[in-house]
mmCIF file of C-alpha atoms in Angstrom:
data_model
loop_
_atom_site.group_PDB
_atom_site.id
_atom_site.type_symbol
_atom_site.label_atom_id
_atom_site.label_comp_id
_atom_site.label_asym_id
_atom_site.label_seq_id
_atom_site.Cartn_x
_atom_site.Cartn_y
_atom_site.Cartn_z
ATOM 1 C CA MET A 1 29.731 -5.190 18.883
ATOM 2 C CA THR A 2 29.476 -5.948 22.620
ATOM 3 C CA GLU A 3 25.718 -5.768 22.754
ATOM 4 C CA GLN A 4 24.994 -8.590 20.142
ATOM 5 C CA ARG A 5 24.640 -11.399 22.113
ATOM 6 C CA GLY A 6 22.388 -9.567 24.195
ATOM 7 C CA ASN A 7 20.586 -8.452 21.185
ATOM 8 C CA LEU A 8 20.159 -11.945 19.654
ATOM 9 C CA ALA A 9 19.027 -13.353 23.305
ATOM 10 C CA GLY A 10 16.067 -10.430 23.649
ATOM 11 C CA HIS A 11 14.972 -8.303 20.983
ATOM 12 C CA PHE A 12 14.603 -9.364 17.057
ATOM 13 C CA PRO A 13 13.841 -6.565 14.775
ATOM 14 C CA ALA A 14 13.648 -8.906 12.044
ATOM 15 C CA ALA A 15 10.800 -10.853 14.005
ATOM 16 C CA ASP A 16 8.003 -8.627 12.327
ATOM 17 C CA GLY A 17 9.325 -8.923 8.759
ATOM 18 C CA ILE A 18 9.558 -12.952 9.208
ATOM 19 C CA ARG A 19 6.070 -12.888 9.914
ATOM 20 C CA GLY A 20 5.178 -10.244 6.789
ATOM 21 C CA LEU A 21 6.851 -13.124 4.886
ATOM 22 C CA ALA A 22 5.440 -15.702 6.232
ATOM 23 C CA VAL A 23 1.670 -14.205 5.289
ATOM 24 C CA LEU A 24 2.892 -13.257 2.021
ATOM 25 C CA VAL A 25 3.673 -16.922 0.929
ATOM 26 C CA VAL A 26 0.410 -17.618 2.232
ATOM 27 C CA LEU A 27 -1.292 -14.979 0.180
ATOM 28 C CA VAL A 28 0.491 -15.360 -3.084
ATOM 29 C CA ALA A 29 -0.004 -19.403 -2.558
ATOM 30 C CA HIS A 30 -3.355 -19.219 -1.834
ATOM 31 C CA ALA A 31 -3.899 -15.968 -4.949
ATOM 32 C CA LEU A 32 -2.122 -18.254 -7.726
ATOM 33 C CA VAL A 33 -4.070 -21.741 -7.016
ATOM 34 C CA MET A 34 -7.689 -19.792 -6.773
ATOM 35 C CA PHE A 35 -7.241 -17.276 -9.842
ATOM 36 C CA ILE A 36 -5.018 -19.421 -11.902
ATOM 37 C CA PRO A 37 -6.933 -23.105 -11.877
ATOM 38 C CA ALA A 38 -4.405 -24.841 -14.006
ATOM 39 C CA THR A 39 -2.007 -24.131 -11.606
ATOM 40 C CA ARG A 40 -3.759 -26.289 -8.706
ATOM 41 C CA PRO A 41 -2.264 -29.787 -9.190
ATOM 42 C CA TYR A 42 1.325 -28.390 -9.341
ATOM 43 C CA LEU A 43 0.833 -25.385 -6.254
ATOM 44 C CA GLY A 44 -1.654 -27.227 -4.152
ATOM 45 C CA GLY A 45 -0.705 -27.015 -0.172
ATOM 46 C CA THR A 46 1.905 -24.730 -1.227
ATOM 47 C CA GLY A 47 0.612 -22.135 1.553
ATOM 48 C CA LYS A 48 1.088 -23.901 4.159
ATOM 49 C CA ILE A 49 5.143 -23.322 3.542
ATOM 50 C CA GLY A 50 4.390 -20.242 4.860
ATOM 51 C CA VAL A 51 2.349 -21.841 7.612
ATOM 52 C CA TRP A 52 5.033 -23.831 9.030
ATOM 53 C CA LEU A 53 6.729 -20.593 9.704
ATOM 54 C CA PHE A 54 4.161 -18.970 11.388
ATOM 55 C CA PHE A 55 4.122 -22.162 13.992
ATOM 56 C CA VAL A 56 8.177 -22.045 14.377
ATOM 57 C CA LEU A 57 8.196 -18.610 14.756
ATOM 58 C CA SER A 58 5.717 -18.490 17.432
ATOM 59 C CA ALA A 59 7.270 -21.065 19.154
ATOM 60 C CA PHE A 60 10.663 -19.321 19.237
ATOM 61 C CA LEU A 61 9.199 -16.112 20.141
ATOM 62 C CA LEU A 62 7.124 -17.218 23.092
ATOM 63 C CA THR A 63 9.827 -19.750 24.506
ATOM 64 C CA ASN A 64 12.250 -17.075 24.340
ATOM 65 C CA LYS A 65 9.851 -14.366 26.174
ATOM 66 C CA PHE A 66 9.524 -16.972 28.284
ATOM 67 C CA LEU A 67 13.579 -17.784 29.031
ATOM 68 C CA LYS A 68 13.813 -13.397 29.524
ATOM 69 C CA ASN A 69 11.345 -13.282 32.022
ATOM 70 C CA GLY A 70 11.344 -16.765 34.067
ATOM 71 C CA LEU A 71 8.327 -19.126 34.361
ATOM 72 C CA ASN A 72 5.983 -18.694 36.983
ATOM 73 C CA ILE A 73 2.796 -18.048 38.291
ATOM 74 C CA LYS A 74 2.636 -14.141 37.451
ATOM 75 C CA SER A 75 4.334 -14.397 33.755
ATOM 76 C CA VAL A 76 2.438 -17.456 32.831
ATOM 77 C CA SER A 77 -0.826 -16.100 33.743
ATOM 78 C CA GLU A 78 -0.158 -12.530 31.887
ATOM 79 C CA TYR A 79 0.905 -15.302 28.903
ATOM 80 C CA PHE A 80 -2.251 -17.126 28.863
ATOM 81 C CA PHE A 81 -4.018 -13.637 28.963
ATOM 82 C CA GLY A 82 -2.236 -12.162 26.751
ATOM 83 C CA ARG A 83 -2.714 -15.299 24.153
ATOM 84 C CA ALA A 84 -6.632 -15.494 24.822
ATOM 85 C CA LEU A 85 -6.683 -11.525 23.887
ATOM 86 C CA ARG A 86 -4.733 -11.596 21.140
ATOM 87 C CA ILE A 87 -6.083 -14.968 18.963
ATOM 88 C CA LEU A 88 -9.905 -14.712 20.274
ATOM 89 C CA PRO A 89 -11.851 -11.336 19.481
ATOM 90 C CA LEU A 90 -10.576 -11.255 15.622
ATOM 91 C CA PHE A 91 -10.977 -15.018 15.249
ATOM 92 C CA PHE A 92 -14.636 -14.210 16.835
ATOM 93 C CA ILE A 93 -15.032 -11.485 14.503
ATOM 94 C CA ALA A 94 -13.989 -13.116 11.464
ATOM 95 C CA SER A 95 -15.831 -16.658 11.930
ATOM 96 C CA VAL A 96 -19.180 -14.688 12.345
ATOM 97 C CA PHE A 97 -18.232 -12.608 9.804
ATOM 98 C CA TYR A 98 -17.938 -15.686 7.099
ATOM 99 C CA PHE A 99 -21.133 -17.364 8.379
ATOM 100 C CA TYR A 100 -22.980 -14.033 7.800
ATOM 101 C CA LEU A 101 -21.646 -14.037 4.264
ATOM 102 C CA GLY A 102 -22.257 -17.720 3.844
ATOM 103 C CA TYR A 103 -19.443 -19.268 3.334
ATOM 104 C CA TYR A 104 -20.612 -21.828 6.215
ATOM 105 C CA ASP A 105 -24.067 -22.534 8.445
ATOM 106 C CA ALA A 106 -24.830 -22.302 12.286
ATOM 107 C CA GLU A 107 -23.814 -25.758 12.845
ATOM 108 C CA THR A 108 -20.276 -25.056 11.080
ATOM 109 C CA LEU A 109 -20.069 -21.907 13.019
ATOM 110 C CA ARG A 110 -20.437 -23.512 16.258
ATOM 111 C CA ASN A 111 -17.926 -26.016 15.567
ATOM 112 C CA VAL A 112 -15.792 -23.489 14.088
ATOM 113 C CA LEU A 113 -15.822 -21.611 17.712
ATOM 114 C CA ALA A 114 -15.674 -24.606 19.631
ATOM 115 C CA PHE A 115 -11.902 -25.326 18.079
ATOM 116 C CA GLN A 116 -14.072 -28.512 16.829
ATOM 117 C CA GLN A 117 -13.476 -27.887 13.075
ATOM 118 C CA GLY A 118 -11.259 -26.144 10.746
ATOM 119 C CA PHE A 119 -12.630 -23.824 7.676
ATOM 120 C CA ALA A 120 -10.619 -22.767 4.902
ATOM 121 C CA HIS A 121 -7.497 -21.252 6.328
ATOM 122 C CA LEU A 122 -9.255 -20.858 9.938
ATOM 123 C CA TRP A 123 -7.578 -24.489 10.800
ATOM 124 C CA THR A 124 -4.267 -23.174 11.518
ATOM 125 C CA ILE A 125 -6.338 -20.914 14.557
ATOM 126 C CA PRO A 126 -7.176 -23.759 17.015
ATOM 127 C CA VAL A 127 -3.667 -25.477 16.062
ATOM 128 C CA GLU A 128 -1.719 -23.036 17.404
ATOM 129 C CA PHE A 129 -4.037 -21.889 20.073
ATOM 130 C CA LYS A 130 -3.984 -25.390 21.852
ATOM 131 C CA PHE A 131 -0.263 -25.257 21.555
ATOM 132 C CA TYR A 132 -0.180 -22.265 23.658
ATOM 133 C CA PHE A 133 -1.705 -24.596 26.573
ATOM 134 C CA ILE A 134 1.281 -26.850 25.852
ATOM 135 C CA LEU A 135 4.094 -24.535 25.741
ATOM 136 C CA PRO A 136 4.322 -24.087 29.509
ATOM 137 C CA ILE A 137 4.570 -27.722 30.271
ATOM 138 C CA LEU A 138 7.488 -28.011 27.905
ATOM 139 C CA LEU A 139 9.355 -25.293 29.095
ATOM 140 C CA ILE A 140 9.089 -26.441 32.937
ATOM 141 C CA ALA A 141 10.224 -30.063 31.945
ATOM 142 C CA PHE A 142 12.766 -28.165 29.828
ATOM 143 C CA GLN A 143 14.189 -25.610 32.293
ATOM 144 C CA ALA A 144 14.202 -28.605 35.275
ATOM 145 C CA ILE A 145 16.515 -30.872 33.172
ATOM 146 C CA ARG A 146 18.416 -27.864 31.668
ATOM 147 C CA ASN A 147 18.931 -26.304 35.511
ATOM 148 C CA ARG A 148 20.468 -29.977 36.052
ATOM 149 C CA PHE A 149 21.999 -31.370 33.197
ATOM 150 C CA GLY A 150 22.363 -28.150 30.254
ATOM 151 C CA VAL A 151 21.438 -26.918 27.186
ATOM 152 C CA PHE A 152 22.479 -30.429 25.310
ATOM 153 C CA SER A 153 20.060 -32.413 27.534
ATOM 154 C CA VAL A 154 17.187 -29.831 26.682
ATOM 155 C CA VAL A 155 18.130 -30.711 22.749
ATOM 156 C CA LEU A 156 18.204 -34.019 23.387
ATOM 157 C CA LEU A 157 14.841 -34.378 25.218
ATOM 158 C CA ALA A 158 13.031 -32.249 22.822
ATOM 159 C CA THR A 159 14.217 -34.427 20.275
ATOM 160 C CA LEU A 160 13.121 -37.519 21.825
ATOM 161 C CA ILE A 161 9.533 -36.240 21.979
ATOM 162 C CA ALA A 162 9.421 -34.949 18.551
ATOM 163 C CA THR A 163 10.682 -38.466 17.346
ATOM 164 C CA ALA A 164 8.015 -39.890 19.868
ATOM 165 C CA PHE A 165 5.418 -37.707 18.240
ATOM 166 C CA ARG A 166 6.274 -38.544 14.918
ATOM 167 C CA TYR A 167 6.339 -42.598 15.727
ATOM 168 C CA PHE A 168 2.634 -42.290 16.908
ATOM 169 C CA TYR A 169 1.257 -39.761 14.786
ATOM 170 C CA PRO A 170 3.234 -40.419 11.565
ATOM 171 C CA ALA A 171 3.161 -37.487 8.949
ATOM 172 C CA SER A 172 1.417 -40.583 6.569
ATOM 173 C CA LEU A 173 -1.962 -40.914 8.396
ATOM 174 C CA LEU A 174 -2.076 -36.493 8.773
ATOM 175 C CA GLN A 175 -4.953 -35.346 7.171
ATOM 176 C CA GLU A 176 -5.457 -32.317 5.130
ATOM 177 C CA ASN A 177 -6.104 -29.106 7.686
ATOM 178 C CA SER A 178 -6.116 -31.511 10.575
ATOM 179 C CA ILE A 179 -7.082 -29.130 13.750
ATOM 180 C CA GLU A 180 -5.215 -31.155 15.961
ATOM 181 C CA THR A 181 -2.201 -30.108 17.275
ATOM 182 C CA ARG A 182 -0.428 -33.207 18.029
ATOM 183 C CA TRP A 183 0.327 -33.402 14.890
ATOM 184 C CA TYR A 184 2.533 -30.185 14.289
ATOM 185 C CA ILE A 185 3.774 -30.746 17.623
ATOM 186 C CA SER A 186 7.614 -31.670 15.833
ATOM 187 C CA SER A 187 7.362 -27.998 14.456
ATOM 188 C CA PHE A 188 6.528 -26.174 17.814
ATOM 189 C CA ILE A 189 9.378 -27.600 19.335
ATOM 190 C CA VAL A 190 11.613 -26.733 16.338
ATOM 191 C CA GLY A 191 10.951 -23.285 17.508
ATOM 192 C CA ILE A 192 11.602 -23.800 20.994
ATOM 193 C CA LEU A 193 14.969 -25.261 20.327
ATOM 194 C CA LEU A 194 15.490 -22.507 18.218
ATOM 195 C CA SER A 195 15.085 -20.107 21.080
ATOM 196 C CA TYR A 196 17.360 -22.230 23.062
ATOM 197 C CA ILE A 197 20.281 -22.323 20.656
ATOM 198 C CA ILE A 198 20.397 -18.541 20.470
ATOM 199 C CA ARG A 199 20.256 -17.650 23.841
ATOM 200 C CA ASN A 200 23.061 -20.120 24.219
ATOM 201 C CA LEU A 201 25.317 -19.484 21.300
ATOM 202 C CA ASN A 202 27.514 -16.669 21.381
ATOM 203 C CA THR A 203 26.888 -16.060 17.513
ATOM 204 C CA PRO A 204 28.192 -12.800 15.646
ATOM 205 C CA LEU A 205 26.223 -10.203 13.278
ATOM 206 C CA ARG A 206 27.669 -10.854 9.962
ATOM 207 C CA LYS A 207 26.444 -11.139 6.342
ATOM 208 C CA TYR A 208 24.576 -14.600 6.262
ATOM 209 C CA GLY A 209 22.758 -13.116 2.854
ATOM 210 C CA PHE A 210 23.874 -15.963 0.470
ATOM 211 C CA TYR A 211 23.391 -18.647 2.987
ATOM 212 C CA ILE A 212 19.805 -16.935 3.470
ATOM 213 C CA PHE A 213 18.816 -16.836 -0.053
ATOM 214 C CA ALA A 214 20.109 -20.523 -0.719
ATOM 215 C CA LEU A 215 17.946 -21.609 2.089
ATOM 216 C CA MET A 216 14.990 -19.973 0.023
ATOM 217 C CA PHE A 217 15.982 -21.296 -3.205
ATOM 218 C CA LEU A 218 15.842 -25.006 -1.154
ATOM 219 C CA LEU A 219 12.391 -24.085 -0.381
ATOM 220 C CA LEU A 220 11.165 -23.397 -3.777
ATOM 221 C CA LEU A 221 12.721 -26.484 -4.988
ATOM 222 C CA ILE A 222 10.516 -28.425 -2.248
ATOM 223 C CA ILE A 223 7.223 -26.682 -4.295
ATOM 224 C CA PRO A 224 6.530 -29.786 -6.540
ATOM 225 C CA SER A 225 6.116 -27.688 -9.884
ATOM 226 C CA PHE A 226 9.112 -25.795 -9.132
ATOM 227 C CA CYS A 227 11.154 -29.173 -8.810
ATOM 228 C CA ASP A 228 10.107 -30.758 -11.249
ATOM 229 C CA LEU A 229 10.455 -27.826 -13.791
ATOM 230 C CA ILE A 230 14.451 -27.500 -12.410
ATOM 231 C CA THR A 231 15.141 -31.195 -11.644
ATOM 232 C CA GLY A 232 12.774 -33.264 -13.846
ATOM 233 C CA ARG A 233 11.431 -34.704 -10.715
ATOM 234 C CA VAL A 234 9.679 -33.756 -7.486
ATOM 235 C CA ILE A 235 11.625 -34.643 -4.558
ATOM 236 C CA VAL A 236 8.559 -33.125 -1.760
ATOM 237 C CA PRO A 237 5.085 -34.794 -3.579
ATOM 238 C CA ASN A 238 2.856 -33.607 -0.393
ATOM 239 C CA LEU A 239 3.511 -30.459 1.765
ATOM 240 C CA ALA A 240 1.466 -31.038 3.890
ATOM 241 C CA THR A 241 2.790 -34.227 5.585
ATOM 242 C CA SER A 242 6.762 -32.329 5.324
ATOM 243 C CA TYR A 243 5.935 -29.934 8.017
ATOM 244 C CA LEU A 244 9.155 -30.975 10.183
ATOM 245 C CA SER A 245 11.512 -30.711 6.811
ATOM 246 C CA ILE A 246 10.571 -27.395 6.289
ATOM 247 C CA SER A 247 10.224 -26.420 9.490
ATOM 248 C CA ILE A 248 14.005 -27.008 10.275
ATOM 249 C CA VAL A 249 14.551 -25.191 7.337
ATOM 250 C CA TRP A 250 12.981 -22.203 8.680
ATOM 251 C CA ALA A 251 14.210 -22.594 12.125
ATOM 252 C CA ILE A 252 17.967 -22.538 9.984
ATOM 253 C CA PHE A 253 16.369 -19.347 8.159
ATOM 254 C CA ILE A 254 15.314 -17.449 11.061
ATOM 255 C CA PHE A 255 18.419 -18.214 12.902
ATOM 256 C CA LEU A 256 20.351 -16.634 10.045
ATOM 257 C CA SER A 257 18.128 -13.900 9.307
ATOM 258 C CA VAL A 258 18.155 -12.541 13.491
ATOM 259 C CA SER A 259 22.040 -12.716 12.741
ATOM 260 C CA ASP A 260 22.470 -11.216 9.588
ATOM 261 C CA ARG A 261 22.978 -7.221 9.352
ATOM 262 C CA GLY A 262 23.457 -7.831 5.661
ATOM 263 C CA ILE A 263 20.955 -7.114 2.960
ATOM 264 C CA THR A 264 18.312 -9.304 4.110
ATOM 265 C CA SER A 265 17.954 -7.926 8.100
ATOM 266 C CA ASP A 266 17.401 -4.498 5.908
ATOM 267 C CA ILE A 267 14.806 -6.041 3.969
ATOM 268 C CA LEU A 268 13.082 -7.723 7.146
ATOM 269 C CA SER A 269 13.551 -4.817 9.241
ATOM 270 C CA SER A 270 11.840 -2.384 6.789
ATOM 271 C CA SER A 271 9.208 -0.040 7.432
ATOM 272 C CA LEU A 272 6.949 -1.708 4.692
ATOM 273 C CA MET A 273 7.701 -5.771 5.683
ATOM 274 C CA ARG A 274 7.173 -5.008 9.787
ATOM 275 C CA LYS A 275 4.044 -3.248 8.959
ATOM 276 C CA ILE A 276 2.646 -6.059 7.021
ATOM 277 C CA GLY A 277 4.140 -8.675 9.760
ATOM 278 C CA ASN A 278 1.869 -6.513 12.323
ATOM 279 C CA HIS A 279 -0.968 -7.020 9.900
ATOM 280 C CA SER A 280 -0.191 -10.365 9.316
ATOM 281 C CA PHE A 281 -2.925 -11.850 11.506
ATOM 282 C CA SER A 282 -5.562 -9.459 10.061
ATOM 283 C CA THR A 283 -4.223 -10.007 6.577
ATOM 284 C CA TYR A 284 -4.504 -13.958 7.341
ATOM 285 C CA LEU A 285 -8.093 -13.867 8.508
ATOM 286 C CA ALA A 286 -9.538 -11.549 6.097
ATOM 287 C CA HIS A 287 -6.587 -12.568 2.928
ATOM 288 C CA TRP A 288 -9.645 -15.546 2.154
ATOM 289 C CA PHE A 289 -12.786 -13.315 1.633
ATOM 290 C CA VAL A 290 -10.762 -10.849 -0.544
ATOM 291 C CA LEU A 291 -9.479 -13.760 -2.974
ATOM 292 C CA THR A 292 -12.973 -15.971 -3.170
ATOM 293 C CA GLN A 293 -14.741 -12.956 -4.070
ATOM 294 C CA LEU A 294 -12.517 -11.625 -6.569
ATOM 295 C CA ALA A 295 -11.498 -15.170 -8.028
ATOM 296 C CA GLU A 296 -14.738 -16.233 -8.942
ATOM 297 C CA LYS A 297 -15.401 -13.039 -10.820
ATOM 298 C CA HIS A 298 -11.788 -12.696 -12.414
ATOM 299 C CA THR A 299 -10.744 -15.900 -13.386
ATOM 300 C CA ASN A 300 -7.269 -16.690 -15.153
ATOM 301 C CA SER A 301 -6.653 -12.854 -14.591
ATOM 302 C CA ILE A 302 -3.098 -11.944 -13.700
ATOM 303 C CA PRO A 303 -4.050 -8.521 -13.063
ATOM 304 C CA MET A 304 -6.698 -8.901 -11.030
ATOM 305 C CA MET A 305 -4.786 -11.841 -8.663
ATOM 306 C CA LEU A 306 -2.230 -9.449 -8.219
ATOM 307 C CA LEU A 307 -4.794 -6.839 -7.193
ATOM 308 C CA SER A 308 -6.270 -9.282 -4.884
ATOM 309 C CA ILE A 309 -3.011 -9.738 -3.161
ATOM 310 C CA VAL A 310 -2.936 -5.895 -2.769
ATOM 311 C CA ALA A 311 -6.570 -5.597 -1.054
ATOM 312 C CA SER A 312 -5.776 -8.315 0.648
ATOM 313 C CA LEU A 313 -2.931 -6.842 2.315
ATOM 314 C CA LEU A 314 -5.148 -2.996 2.412
ATOM 315 C CA LEU A 315 -8.122 -5.304 4.510
ATOM 316 C CA GLY A 316 -5.690 -6.188 6.635
ATOM 317 C CA ALA A 317 -4.221 -3.136 7.573
ATOM 318 C CA ILE A 318 -7.789 -1.808 8.029
ATOM 319 C CA ILE A 319 -8.892 -4.478 10.232
ATOM 320 C CA TYR A 320 -5.597 -3.654 12.317
ATOM 321 C CA PHE A 321 -6.146 -0.151 12.612
ATOM 322 C CA VAL A 322 -9.797 -1.049 13.568
ATOM 323 C CA PHE A 323 -10.193 -3.950 15.506
ATOM 324 C CA GLU A 324 -6.803 -5.192 16.019
ATOM 325 C CA ARG A 325 -4.836 -1.900 17.127
ATOM 326 C CA ASN A 326 -7.215 -1.367 20.178
ATOM 327 C CA ILE A 327 -6.999 -4.992 21.131
ATOM 328 C CA GLU A 328 -3.597 -4.987 21.089
ATOM 329 C CA THR A 329 -3.392 -1.397 23.120
ATOM 330 C CA PHE A 330 -5.754 -3.158 25.602
ATOM 331 C CA ARG A 331 -4.002 -6.125 26.189
ATOM 332 C CA HIS A 332 -0.574 -4.758 26.528
ATOM 333 C CA ARG A 333 -2.171 -2.162 29.667
ATOM 334 C CA VAL A 334 -3.624 -5.114 31.309
ATOM 335 C CA GLN A 335 -0.834 -6.970 30.882
ATOM 336 C CA LYS A 336 1.537 -4.443 32.032
ATOM 337 C CA ALA A 337 -0.545 -4.247 35.083
ATOM 338 C CA MET A 338 -0.267 -7.703 35.731
ATOM 339 C CA THR A 339 3.479 -7.771 35.750
ATOM 340 C CA ARG A 340 3.574 -4.467 37.745
ATOM 341 C CA PRO A 341 5.048 -5.357 41.385
ATOM 342 C CA SER A 342 2.361 -5.382 44.036
ATOM 343 C CA LYS A 343 3.216 -2.815 47.132
#
């Protein structure tokens, strides 16, 4: 038990499982809307609940890595190289793939590759990739404040920054599937703050299953159709503009999940969920192709909808083993060489 705080400050066995949960949320939401058109008025935008989890988790893990390894020229250089190699090759392959299948024309392909335009689910990639350039700047400021005034000052400064972005870029003006990172800065800041909180709290590992499942039920209530069915009214009419509140719920979920030693930890740390999480980027990029192709021919077929979800996961695994794993092996090899002390 003496290693609990160290584990929470450095390694998170449930992280891959949480990533797997995020892609499953997106998959199921998109599959329901595409295969069962009658659900569209009730479930439209539900996949974004999974997207907000991706944003918070990404900011949390990347911040934790910086706080663990330090902020210097070598670590930042290694970080930028790693992020570029992690995202760009597969994104390029996916973008060209959708172009050759006729999902969009050459001009749209150029705009998508230049991060000037989104397409369907691909809009999230420019948002997150541009955040990668902002993160080190934020952390340099946060670390300077922390070293002089303490962690509470970081929390205060981050809250002020998030509030300022919400003021200058109000959610009411957010365009659907905007590729502009500035709209979602507050969600990423929630993930950054979560990393600072976990590293500075001596949180014991215990069973948090009840609270985690309560949070999951709260997220279900956020879905307009489910909320209307249970309560007779809609609490959150537009999921796309509720990214901050949903991000905060997800941050609490992540906090409890990485601190849990009960059934939730067992599920998220299971081999299946970790594999889904490891393949999540490939699955996310490819699932739109599988769903659109099958939904067009099998509308209102629940068996085919379930098959499409399984097929998306299988295609994601294939892409992972054919492309992503080799790219990741090369990336880790280069990053290891970059961090090796010079003689």
